[in-house]
Short mmCIF file of C-alpha atoms in Angstrom, two decimals:
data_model
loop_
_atom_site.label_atom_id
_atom_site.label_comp_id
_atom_site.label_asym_id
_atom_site.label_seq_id
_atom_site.Cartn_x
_atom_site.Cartn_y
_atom_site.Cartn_z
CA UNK A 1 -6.63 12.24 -25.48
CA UNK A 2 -5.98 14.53 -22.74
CA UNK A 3 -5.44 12.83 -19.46
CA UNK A 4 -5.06 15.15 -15.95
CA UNK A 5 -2.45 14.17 -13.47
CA UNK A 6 -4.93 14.39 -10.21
CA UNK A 7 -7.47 12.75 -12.15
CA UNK A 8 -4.95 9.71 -12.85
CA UNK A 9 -3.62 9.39 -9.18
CA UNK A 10 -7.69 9.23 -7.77
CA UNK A 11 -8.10 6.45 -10.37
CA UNK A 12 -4.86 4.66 -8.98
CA UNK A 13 -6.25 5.58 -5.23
CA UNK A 14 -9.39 3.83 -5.63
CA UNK A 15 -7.58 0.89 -7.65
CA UNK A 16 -5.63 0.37 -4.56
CA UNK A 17 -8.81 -0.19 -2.49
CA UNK A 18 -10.45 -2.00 -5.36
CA UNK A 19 -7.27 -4.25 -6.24
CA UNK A 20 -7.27 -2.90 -9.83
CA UNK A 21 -4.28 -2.46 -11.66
CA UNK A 22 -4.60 -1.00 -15.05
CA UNK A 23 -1.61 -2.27 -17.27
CA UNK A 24 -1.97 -1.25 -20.42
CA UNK A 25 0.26 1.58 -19.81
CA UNK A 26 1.20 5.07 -22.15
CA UNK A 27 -0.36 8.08 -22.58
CA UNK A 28 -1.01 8.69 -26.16
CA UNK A 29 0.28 12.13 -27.16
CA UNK A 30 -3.69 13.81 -28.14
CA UNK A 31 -1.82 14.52 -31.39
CA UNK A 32 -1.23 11.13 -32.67
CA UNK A 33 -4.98 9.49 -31.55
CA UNK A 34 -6.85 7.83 -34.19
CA UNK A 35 -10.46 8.37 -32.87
CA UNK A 36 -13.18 8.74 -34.91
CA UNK A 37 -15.99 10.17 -32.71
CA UNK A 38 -17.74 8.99 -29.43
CA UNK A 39 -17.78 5.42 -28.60
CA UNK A 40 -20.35 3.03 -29.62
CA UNK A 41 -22.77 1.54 -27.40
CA UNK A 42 -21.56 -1.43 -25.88
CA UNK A 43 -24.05 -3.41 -27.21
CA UNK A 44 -23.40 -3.16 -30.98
CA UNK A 45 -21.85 -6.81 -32.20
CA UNK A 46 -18.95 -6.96 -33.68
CA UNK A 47 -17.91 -8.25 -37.17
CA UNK A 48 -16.82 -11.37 -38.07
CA UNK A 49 -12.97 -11.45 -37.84
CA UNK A 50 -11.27 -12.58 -41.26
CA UNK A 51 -10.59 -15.74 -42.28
CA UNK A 52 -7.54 -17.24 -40.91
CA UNK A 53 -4.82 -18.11 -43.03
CA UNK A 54 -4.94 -21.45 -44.82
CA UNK A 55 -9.30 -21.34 -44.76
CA UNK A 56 -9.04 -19.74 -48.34
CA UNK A 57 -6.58 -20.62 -51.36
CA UNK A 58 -7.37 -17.65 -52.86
CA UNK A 59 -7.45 -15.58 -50.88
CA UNK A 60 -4.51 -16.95 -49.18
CA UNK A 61 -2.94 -15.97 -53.09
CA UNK A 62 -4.12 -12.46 -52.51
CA UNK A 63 -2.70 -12.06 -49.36
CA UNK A 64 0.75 -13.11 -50.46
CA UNK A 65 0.59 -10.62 -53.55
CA UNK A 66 -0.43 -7.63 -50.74
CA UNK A 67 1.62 -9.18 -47.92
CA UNK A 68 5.26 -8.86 -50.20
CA UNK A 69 5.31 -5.15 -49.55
CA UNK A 70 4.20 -5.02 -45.72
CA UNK A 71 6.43 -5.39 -42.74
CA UNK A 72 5.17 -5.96 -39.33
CA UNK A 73 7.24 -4.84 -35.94
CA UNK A 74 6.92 -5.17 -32.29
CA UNK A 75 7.80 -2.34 -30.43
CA UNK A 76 7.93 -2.55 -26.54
CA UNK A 77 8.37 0.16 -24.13
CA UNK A 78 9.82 0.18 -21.00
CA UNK A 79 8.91 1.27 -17.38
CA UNK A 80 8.13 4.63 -16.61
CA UNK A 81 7.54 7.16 -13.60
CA UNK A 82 3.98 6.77 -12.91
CA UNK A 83 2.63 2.84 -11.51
CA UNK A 84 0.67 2.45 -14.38
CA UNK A 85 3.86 3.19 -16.60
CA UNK A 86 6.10 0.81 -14.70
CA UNK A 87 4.51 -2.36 -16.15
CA UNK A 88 5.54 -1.35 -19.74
CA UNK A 89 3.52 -1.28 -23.07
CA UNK A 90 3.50 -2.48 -26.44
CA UNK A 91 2.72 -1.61 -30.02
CA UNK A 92 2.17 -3.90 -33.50
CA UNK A 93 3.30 -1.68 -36.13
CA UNK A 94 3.15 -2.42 -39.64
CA UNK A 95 4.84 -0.46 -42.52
CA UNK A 96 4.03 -0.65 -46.27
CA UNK A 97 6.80 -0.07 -48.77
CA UNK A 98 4.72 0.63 -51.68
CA UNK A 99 2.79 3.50 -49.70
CA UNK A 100 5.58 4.41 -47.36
CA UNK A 101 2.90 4.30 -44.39
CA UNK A 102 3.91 3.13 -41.12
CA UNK A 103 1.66 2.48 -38.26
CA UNK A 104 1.91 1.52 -35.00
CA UNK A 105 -1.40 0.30 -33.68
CA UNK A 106 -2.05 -0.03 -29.81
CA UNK A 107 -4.91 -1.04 -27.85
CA UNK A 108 -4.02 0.40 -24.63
CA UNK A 109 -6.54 2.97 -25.39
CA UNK A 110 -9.52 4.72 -22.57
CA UNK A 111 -10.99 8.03 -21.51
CA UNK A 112 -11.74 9.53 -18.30
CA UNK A 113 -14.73 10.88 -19.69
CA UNK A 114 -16.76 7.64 -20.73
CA UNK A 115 -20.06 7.54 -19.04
CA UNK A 116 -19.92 6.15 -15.94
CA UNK A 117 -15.69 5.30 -16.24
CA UNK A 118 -15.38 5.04 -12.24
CA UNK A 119 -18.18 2.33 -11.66
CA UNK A 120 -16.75 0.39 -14.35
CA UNK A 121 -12.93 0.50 -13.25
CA UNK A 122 -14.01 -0.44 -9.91
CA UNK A 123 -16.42 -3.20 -10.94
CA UNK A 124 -13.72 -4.20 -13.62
CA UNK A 125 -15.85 -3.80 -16.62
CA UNK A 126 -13.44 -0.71 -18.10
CA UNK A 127 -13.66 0.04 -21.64
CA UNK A 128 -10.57 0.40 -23.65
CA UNK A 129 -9.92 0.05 -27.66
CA UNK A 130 -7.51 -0.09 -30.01
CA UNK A 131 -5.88 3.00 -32.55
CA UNK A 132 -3.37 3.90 -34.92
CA UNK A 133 -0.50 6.26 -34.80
CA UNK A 134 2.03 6.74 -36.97
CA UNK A 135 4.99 5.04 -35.58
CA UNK A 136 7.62 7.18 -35.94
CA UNK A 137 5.61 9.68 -33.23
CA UNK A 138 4.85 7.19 -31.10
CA UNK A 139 8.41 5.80 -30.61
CA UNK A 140 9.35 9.54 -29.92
CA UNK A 141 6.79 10.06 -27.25
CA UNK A 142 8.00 7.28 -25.13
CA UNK A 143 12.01 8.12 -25.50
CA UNK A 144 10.71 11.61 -24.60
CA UNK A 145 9.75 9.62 -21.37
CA UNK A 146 12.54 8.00 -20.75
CA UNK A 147 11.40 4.76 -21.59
CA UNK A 148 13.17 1.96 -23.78
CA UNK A 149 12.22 1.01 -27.02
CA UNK A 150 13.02 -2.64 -28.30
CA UNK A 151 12.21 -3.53 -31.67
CA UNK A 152 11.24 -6.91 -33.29
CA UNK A 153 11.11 -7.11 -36.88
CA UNK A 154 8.94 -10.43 -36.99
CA UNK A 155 9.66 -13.46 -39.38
CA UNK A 156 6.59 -13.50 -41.14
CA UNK A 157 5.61 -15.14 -44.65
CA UNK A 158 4.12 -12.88 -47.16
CA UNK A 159 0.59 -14.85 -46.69
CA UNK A 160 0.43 -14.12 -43.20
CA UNK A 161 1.92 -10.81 -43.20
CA UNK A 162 -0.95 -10.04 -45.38
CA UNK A 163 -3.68 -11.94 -43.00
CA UNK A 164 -2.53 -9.96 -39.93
CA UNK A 165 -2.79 -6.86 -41.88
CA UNK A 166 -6.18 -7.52 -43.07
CA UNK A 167 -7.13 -8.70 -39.11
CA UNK A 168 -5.60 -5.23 -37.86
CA UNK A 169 -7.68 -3.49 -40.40
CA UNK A 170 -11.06 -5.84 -38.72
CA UNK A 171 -10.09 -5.06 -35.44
CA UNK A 172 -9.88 -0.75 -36.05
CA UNK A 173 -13.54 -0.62 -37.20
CA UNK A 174 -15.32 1.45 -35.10
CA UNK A 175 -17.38 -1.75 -34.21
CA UNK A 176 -14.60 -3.64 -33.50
CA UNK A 177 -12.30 -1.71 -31.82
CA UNK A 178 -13.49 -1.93 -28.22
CA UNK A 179 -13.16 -4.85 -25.79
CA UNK A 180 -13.38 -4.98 -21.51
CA UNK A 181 -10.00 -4.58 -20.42
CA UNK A 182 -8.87 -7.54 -18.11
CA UNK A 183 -5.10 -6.65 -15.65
CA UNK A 184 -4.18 -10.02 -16.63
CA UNK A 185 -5.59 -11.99 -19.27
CA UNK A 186 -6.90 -9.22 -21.91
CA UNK A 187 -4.38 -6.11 -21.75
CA UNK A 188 -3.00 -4.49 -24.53
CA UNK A 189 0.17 -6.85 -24.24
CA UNK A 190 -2.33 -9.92 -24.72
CA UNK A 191 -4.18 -8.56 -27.50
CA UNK A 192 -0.82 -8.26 -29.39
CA UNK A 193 0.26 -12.30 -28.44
CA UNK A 194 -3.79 -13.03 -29.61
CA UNK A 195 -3.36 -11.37 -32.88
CA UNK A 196 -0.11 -13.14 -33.57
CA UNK A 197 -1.48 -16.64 -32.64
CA UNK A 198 -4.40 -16.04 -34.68
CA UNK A 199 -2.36 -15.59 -37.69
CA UNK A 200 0.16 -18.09 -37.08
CA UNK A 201 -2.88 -20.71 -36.56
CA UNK A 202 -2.93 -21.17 -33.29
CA UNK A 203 1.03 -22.40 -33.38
CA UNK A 204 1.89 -19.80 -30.43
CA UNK A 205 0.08 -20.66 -27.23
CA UNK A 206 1.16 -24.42 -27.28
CA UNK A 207 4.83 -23.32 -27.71
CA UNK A 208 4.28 -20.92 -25.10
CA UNK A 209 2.10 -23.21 -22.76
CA UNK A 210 4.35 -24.35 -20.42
CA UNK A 211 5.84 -22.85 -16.68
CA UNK A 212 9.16 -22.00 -16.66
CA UNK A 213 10.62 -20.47 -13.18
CA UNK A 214 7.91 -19.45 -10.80
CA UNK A 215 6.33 -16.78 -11.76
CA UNK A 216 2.71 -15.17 -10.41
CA UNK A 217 0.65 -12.83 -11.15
CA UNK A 218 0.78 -11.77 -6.96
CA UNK A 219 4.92 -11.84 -7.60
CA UNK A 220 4.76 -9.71 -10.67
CA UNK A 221 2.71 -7.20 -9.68
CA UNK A 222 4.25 -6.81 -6.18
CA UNK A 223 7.92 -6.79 -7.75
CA UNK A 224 6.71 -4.09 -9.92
CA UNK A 225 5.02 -1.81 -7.42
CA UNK A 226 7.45 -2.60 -4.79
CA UNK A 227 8.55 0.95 -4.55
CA UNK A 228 4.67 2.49 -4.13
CA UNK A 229 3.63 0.94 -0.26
CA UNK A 230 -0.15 2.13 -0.82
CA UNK A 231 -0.51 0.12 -4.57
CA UNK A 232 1.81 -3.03 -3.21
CA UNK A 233 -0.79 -3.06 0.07
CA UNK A 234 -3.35 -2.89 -1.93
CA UNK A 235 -2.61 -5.24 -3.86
CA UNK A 236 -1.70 -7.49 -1.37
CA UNK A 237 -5.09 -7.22 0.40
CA UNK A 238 -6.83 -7.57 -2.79
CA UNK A 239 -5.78 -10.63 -4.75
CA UNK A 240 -6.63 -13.65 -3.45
CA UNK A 241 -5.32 -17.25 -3.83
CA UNK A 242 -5.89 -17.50 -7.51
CA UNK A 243 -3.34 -15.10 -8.23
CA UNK A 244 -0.22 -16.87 -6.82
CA UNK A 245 -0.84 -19.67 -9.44
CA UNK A 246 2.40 -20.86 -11.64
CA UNK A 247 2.35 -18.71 -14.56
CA UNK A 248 2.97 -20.16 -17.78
CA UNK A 249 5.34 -18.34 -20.17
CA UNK A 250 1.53 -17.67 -22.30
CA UNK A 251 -0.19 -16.07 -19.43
CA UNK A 252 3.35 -14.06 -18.32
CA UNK A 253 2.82 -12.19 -21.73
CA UNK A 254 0.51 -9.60 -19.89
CA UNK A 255 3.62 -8.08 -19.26
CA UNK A 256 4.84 -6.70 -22.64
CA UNK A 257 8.77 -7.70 -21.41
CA UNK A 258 8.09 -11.22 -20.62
CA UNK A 259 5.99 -11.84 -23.96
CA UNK A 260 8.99 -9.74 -25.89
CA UNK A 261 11.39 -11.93 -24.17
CA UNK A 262 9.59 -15.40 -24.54
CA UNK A 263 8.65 -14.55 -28.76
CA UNK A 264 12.77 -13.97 -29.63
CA UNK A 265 13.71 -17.09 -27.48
CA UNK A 266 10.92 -19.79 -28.50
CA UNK A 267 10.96 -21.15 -31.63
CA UNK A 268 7.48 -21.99 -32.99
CA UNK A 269 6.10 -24.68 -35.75
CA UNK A 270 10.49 -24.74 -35.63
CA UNK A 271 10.66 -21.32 -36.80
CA UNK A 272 12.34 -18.04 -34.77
CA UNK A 273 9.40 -15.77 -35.04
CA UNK A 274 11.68 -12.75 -34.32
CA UNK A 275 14.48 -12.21 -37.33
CA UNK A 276 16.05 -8.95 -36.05
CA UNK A 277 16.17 -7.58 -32.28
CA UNK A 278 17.39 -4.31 -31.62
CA UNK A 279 17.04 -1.36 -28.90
CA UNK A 280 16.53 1.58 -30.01
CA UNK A 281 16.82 3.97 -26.96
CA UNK A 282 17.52 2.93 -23.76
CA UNK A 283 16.45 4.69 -21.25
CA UNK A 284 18.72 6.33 -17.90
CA UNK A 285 16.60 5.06 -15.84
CA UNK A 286 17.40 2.57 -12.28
CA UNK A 287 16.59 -1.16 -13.73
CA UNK A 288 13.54 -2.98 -11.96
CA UNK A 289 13.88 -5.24 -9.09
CA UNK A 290 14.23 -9.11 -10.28
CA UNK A 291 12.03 -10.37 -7.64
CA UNK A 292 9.54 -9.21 -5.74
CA UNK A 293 10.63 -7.88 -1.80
CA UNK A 294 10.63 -10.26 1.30
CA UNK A 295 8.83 -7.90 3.75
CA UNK A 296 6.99 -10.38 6.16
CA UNK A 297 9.81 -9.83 9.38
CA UNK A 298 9.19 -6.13 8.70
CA UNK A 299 5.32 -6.37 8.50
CA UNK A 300 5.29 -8.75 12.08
CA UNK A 301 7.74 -6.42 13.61
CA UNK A 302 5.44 -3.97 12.79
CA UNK A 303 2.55 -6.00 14.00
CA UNK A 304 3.93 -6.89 17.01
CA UNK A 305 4.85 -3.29 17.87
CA UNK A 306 1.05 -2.54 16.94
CA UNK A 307 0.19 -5.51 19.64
CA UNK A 308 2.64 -3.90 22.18
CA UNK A 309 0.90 -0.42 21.66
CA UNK A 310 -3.01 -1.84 22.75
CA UNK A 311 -1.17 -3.53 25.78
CA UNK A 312 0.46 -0.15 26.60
CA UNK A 313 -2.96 1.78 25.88
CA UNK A 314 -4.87 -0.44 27.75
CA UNK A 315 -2.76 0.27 31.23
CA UNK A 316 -2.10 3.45 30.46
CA UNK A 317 -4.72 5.37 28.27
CA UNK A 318 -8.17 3.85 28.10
CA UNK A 319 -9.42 6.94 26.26
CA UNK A 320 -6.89 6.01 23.51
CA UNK A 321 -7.24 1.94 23.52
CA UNK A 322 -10.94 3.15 22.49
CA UNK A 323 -10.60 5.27 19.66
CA UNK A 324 -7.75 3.50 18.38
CA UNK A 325 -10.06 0.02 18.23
CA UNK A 326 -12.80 1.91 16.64
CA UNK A 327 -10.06 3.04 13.80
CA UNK A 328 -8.80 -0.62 14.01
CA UNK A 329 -11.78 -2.22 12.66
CA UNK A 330 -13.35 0.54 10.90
CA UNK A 331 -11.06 0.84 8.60
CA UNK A 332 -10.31 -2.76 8.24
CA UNK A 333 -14.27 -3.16 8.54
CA UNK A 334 -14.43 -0.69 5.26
CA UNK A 335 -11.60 -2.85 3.70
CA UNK A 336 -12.52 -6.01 4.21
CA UNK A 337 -16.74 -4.83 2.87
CA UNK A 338 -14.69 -3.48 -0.34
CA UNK A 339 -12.97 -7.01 -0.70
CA UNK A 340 -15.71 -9.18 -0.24
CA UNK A 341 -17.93 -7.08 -2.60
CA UNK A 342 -14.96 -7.24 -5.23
CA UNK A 343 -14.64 -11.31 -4.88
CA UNK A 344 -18.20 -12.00 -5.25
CA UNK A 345 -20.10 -9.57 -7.45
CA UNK A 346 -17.62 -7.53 -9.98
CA UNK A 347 -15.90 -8.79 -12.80
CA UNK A 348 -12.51 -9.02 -10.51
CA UNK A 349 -13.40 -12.42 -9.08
CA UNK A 350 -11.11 -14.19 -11.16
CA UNK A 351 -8.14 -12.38 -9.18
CA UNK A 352 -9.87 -11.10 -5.81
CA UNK A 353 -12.21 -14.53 -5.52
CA UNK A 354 -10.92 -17.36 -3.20
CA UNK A 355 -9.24 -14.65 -0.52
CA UNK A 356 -8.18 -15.59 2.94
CA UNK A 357 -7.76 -12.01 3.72
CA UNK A 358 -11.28 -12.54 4.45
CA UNK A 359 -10.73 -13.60 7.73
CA UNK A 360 -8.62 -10.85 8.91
CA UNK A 361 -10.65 -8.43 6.73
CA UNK A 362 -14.27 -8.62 6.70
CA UNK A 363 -17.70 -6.80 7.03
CA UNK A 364 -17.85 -8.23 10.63
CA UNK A 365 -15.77 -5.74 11.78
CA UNK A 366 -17.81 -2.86 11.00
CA UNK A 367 -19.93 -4.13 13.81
CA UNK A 368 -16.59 -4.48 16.19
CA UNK A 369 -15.98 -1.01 15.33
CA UNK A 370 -19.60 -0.08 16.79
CA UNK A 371 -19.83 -2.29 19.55
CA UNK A 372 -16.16 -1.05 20.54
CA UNK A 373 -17.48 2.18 20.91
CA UNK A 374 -20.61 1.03 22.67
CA UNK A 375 -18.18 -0.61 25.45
CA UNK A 376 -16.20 2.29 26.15
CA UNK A 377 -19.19 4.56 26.84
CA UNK A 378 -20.20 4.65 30.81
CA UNK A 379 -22.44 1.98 32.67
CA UNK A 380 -21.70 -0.30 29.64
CA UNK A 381 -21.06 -4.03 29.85
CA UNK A 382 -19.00 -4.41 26.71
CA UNK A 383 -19.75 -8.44 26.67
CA UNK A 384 -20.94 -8.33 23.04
CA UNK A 385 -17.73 -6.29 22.23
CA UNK A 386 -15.64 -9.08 24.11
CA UNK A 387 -17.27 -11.72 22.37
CA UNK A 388 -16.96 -10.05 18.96
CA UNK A 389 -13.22 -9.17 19.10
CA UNK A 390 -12.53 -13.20 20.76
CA UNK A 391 -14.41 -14.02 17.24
CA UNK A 392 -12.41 -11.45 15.37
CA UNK A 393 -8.86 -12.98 16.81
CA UNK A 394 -10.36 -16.80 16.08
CA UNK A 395 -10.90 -16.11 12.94
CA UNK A 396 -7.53 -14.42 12.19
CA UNK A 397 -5.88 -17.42 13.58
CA UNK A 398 -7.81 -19.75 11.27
CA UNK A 399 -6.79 -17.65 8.55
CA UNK A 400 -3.04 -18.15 9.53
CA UNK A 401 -3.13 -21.94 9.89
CA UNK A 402 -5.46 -22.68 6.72
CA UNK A 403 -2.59 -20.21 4.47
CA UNK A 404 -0.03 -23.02 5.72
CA UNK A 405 -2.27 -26.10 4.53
CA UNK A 406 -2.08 -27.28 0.79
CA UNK A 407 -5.02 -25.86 -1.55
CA UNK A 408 -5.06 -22.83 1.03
CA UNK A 409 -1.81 -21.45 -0.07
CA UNK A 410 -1.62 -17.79 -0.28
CA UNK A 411 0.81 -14.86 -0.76
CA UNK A 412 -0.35 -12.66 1.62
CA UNK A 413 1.54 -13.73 4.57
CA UNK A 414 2.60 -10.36 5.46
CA UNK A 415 -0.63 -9.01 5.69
CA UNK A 416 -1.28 -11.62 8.53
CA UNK A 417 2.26 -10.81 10.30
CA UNK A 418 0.96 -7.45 10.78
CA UNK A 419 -2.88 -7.82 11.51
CA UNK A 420 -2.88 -10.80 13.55
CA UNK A 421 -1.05 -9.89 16.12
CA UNK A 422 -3.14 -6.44 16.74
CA UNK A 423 -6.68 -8.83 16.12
CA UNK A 424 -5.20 -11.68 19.43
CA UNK A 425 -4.29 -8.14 21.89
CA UNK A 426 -7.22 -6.38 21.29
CA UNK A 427 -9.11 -9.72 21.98
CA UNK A 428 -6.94 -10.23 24.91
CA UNK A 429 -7.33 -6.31 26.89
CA UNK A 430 -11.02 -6.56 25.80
CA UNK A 431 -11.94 -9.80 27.87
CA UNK A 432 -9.20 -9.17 30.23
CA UNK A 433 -9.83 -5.34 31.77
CA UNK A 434 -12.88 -3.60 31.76
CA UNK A 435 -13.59 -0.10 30.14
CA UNK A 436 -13.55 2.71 32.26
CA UNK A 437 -17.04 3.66 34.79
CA UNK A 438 -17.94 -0.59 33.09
CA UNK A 439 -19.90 -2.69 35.82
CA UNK A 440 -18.60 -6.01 36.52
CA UNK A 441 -20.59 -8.25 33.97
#
């Protein structure tokens, strides 16, 4: 599948503004795609999966006779140059010694050119599947990147090596194959951990269930787009309180390193689902931050030096304290109309729901933006610009002591640093000066 550079850095543009972060990363090489023909409808049902392991005796018997010859191996691919690269990706590939076939199946699969593909990244409905390649190509594609490879040979019996071979061959029917991608909890990393608890009988997710560290899904993503200011602001404005949750070591498998990590150091049902673990290229390449930045002294500096500008425009420049508040809430007007449609009505509300950047961001302040520029024309009162930006500042201040109270806890802290102080000093030269050729009120 072909896939254009400018097209891929508009996508990543409007996920900024959207708070969408695709992470099932890699760019298939167009010569090793498995895709048979347009994409079904959505609504054609799938299948019914196999049978599990265990349901069937024998069938179970079968399995073991088919499973004795198959192999299955987790490959997982490190960072690489582009944001959508740096969270890694993964592939379940399974070779068969009697055909000498080995495939490496991923499901980090979309197209630009799906009907309507913008309106469903942005109302997170996206529309991704899963493919074959053969495995030896793939692997060379992403150390052609520059990207490590880590392989898993999983400790599989022959039953179940055969059940998860007969599930991958389920899941790449053309009815099948296709599932709404979900940043966190349905990503080509998850699918992989599914598939494995599915054939292991569910054993995975309770030895995986628990929280070890403190990890989030606001901490993650900020550590890993640390280095891109536009995608970590973005994603800082868009995820709301939900996402700074505890992560268990289960739901820290949307990143393919974490779920690589936590399979070769868990045991499960007392077993060491990983027998052999080896790298296979590693890649020259600076490593990844451990932890996300502390940036909240830089953002209030920067706020307060934002603060200290509408002060200085105010006594100096009039002209300029005008068309710098119209920018002021306009854009954070736009913003904050983005976020609230995001939380409420798109398939994101499980991440961008709940958001106290509400009350520094908001629709509201599309109408400061207006009635700003109302004030600053001649033989205008301003008072319903006063009152507005007063309202504005409240509000921001709310914001800041709720984030402090328990069950209001939220990551975003820097985002207040820097937008508070700039909400209080426009409030502050609006009811405290008036505009140019202004009457008294």
């Amino acid at each position: 599948m072909l896939r254009q550079a400018w097209t891929r850095r508009v996508v990543i543009a409007l996920g900024v503004t959207a708070g969408a972060l695709s992470v099932a990363m890699g760019a298939p090489s167009p010569l090793l795609a498995q895709v048979a023909g347009a994409p079904l409808p959505d609504n054609v049902p799938q299948t019914p999966p196999p049978p599990a392991p265990g349901t069937d005796a024998a069938l179970d018997s079968a399995r073991a006779l088919r499973g004795a010859a198959l192999q299955f191996t987790l490959y997982t691919y490190g960072p690489g140059d582009e944001v959508f690269e740096r969270f890694g990706h993964i592939a379940l590939a399974v070779s068969d010694a009697n055909t000498g076939e080995d495939t490496a199946f991923n499901w980090g699969m979309f197209d630009f050119d799906q009907p309507n593909f913008l309106g469903r990244f942005l109302t997170g409905d996206t529309r991704y599947w899963m493919a074959g390649y053969r495995t030896v190509e793939f692997n060379a594609l992403y150390q052609s990147q520059n990207r490590t490879i880590r392989r898993q040979q999983l400790n599989l019996t022959a039953t179940q090596r055969g059940a998860l071979y007969d599930f991958l061959a389920w899941n790449a029917q053309e009815a099948n194959r296709y599932y709404r991608y979900d940043y966190y909890n349905d990503n080509c990393s998850t699918r992989v951990r599914d598939a494995l608890d599915w054939v292991l009988n569910g054993a995975l997710r309770p030895a995986l269930d628990t929280v070890v560290g403190y990890h989030t899904w606001r901490g993650e993503t900020a550590r890993i787009t640390a280095d891109n200011l536009p995608v970590y602001t973005g994603i800082q404005i868009a995820l709301g309180r939900n996402a700074d949750r505890p992560l268990t070591r289960w739901q820290q498998a949307f990143l393919p390193d974490y779920f690589a990590q936590h399979l070769a150091a868990v045991p499960v049902a007392g077993v060491r689902l990983v027998a052999h673990d080896t790298v296979l290229f590693t890649a020259q390449r600076e490593s990844m931050a451990a932890a996300a930045p502390q940036r909240i002294m830089p953002a209030l500096a920067a706020g307060l030096g934002l603060g200290v500008l509408v002060f200085a425009l105010a006594r100096l420049l009039p002209v300029g304290l005008s068309l710098f508040g119209v920018l002021w809430y306009g854009v954070s007007g736009v913003l904050g109309t983005a976020l609230l449609l995001a939380g409420t009505v798109t398939k994101h509300v499980p991440y961008m729901g709940s958001n106290l950047n509400l009350t520094i961001l908001s629709p509201l302040l599309l109408l400061a933006a207006a009635l700003w520029w109302w004030r600053a024309r001649p033989s205008r009162t301003g008072r319903g610009a006063r009152a507005l930006a007063a309202l504005v500042a409240g509000m921001a201040l709310v914001g800041l002591v709720l984030m402090h109270l328990p069950g209001f806890t939220q990551g975003s802290m820097l985002l207040f640093m820097t937008m508070v102080p700039v909400h209080v000093a426009l409030a502050i030269v609006a009811n405290g000066r008036r505009s140019p050729g202004q009457p008294t009120a």
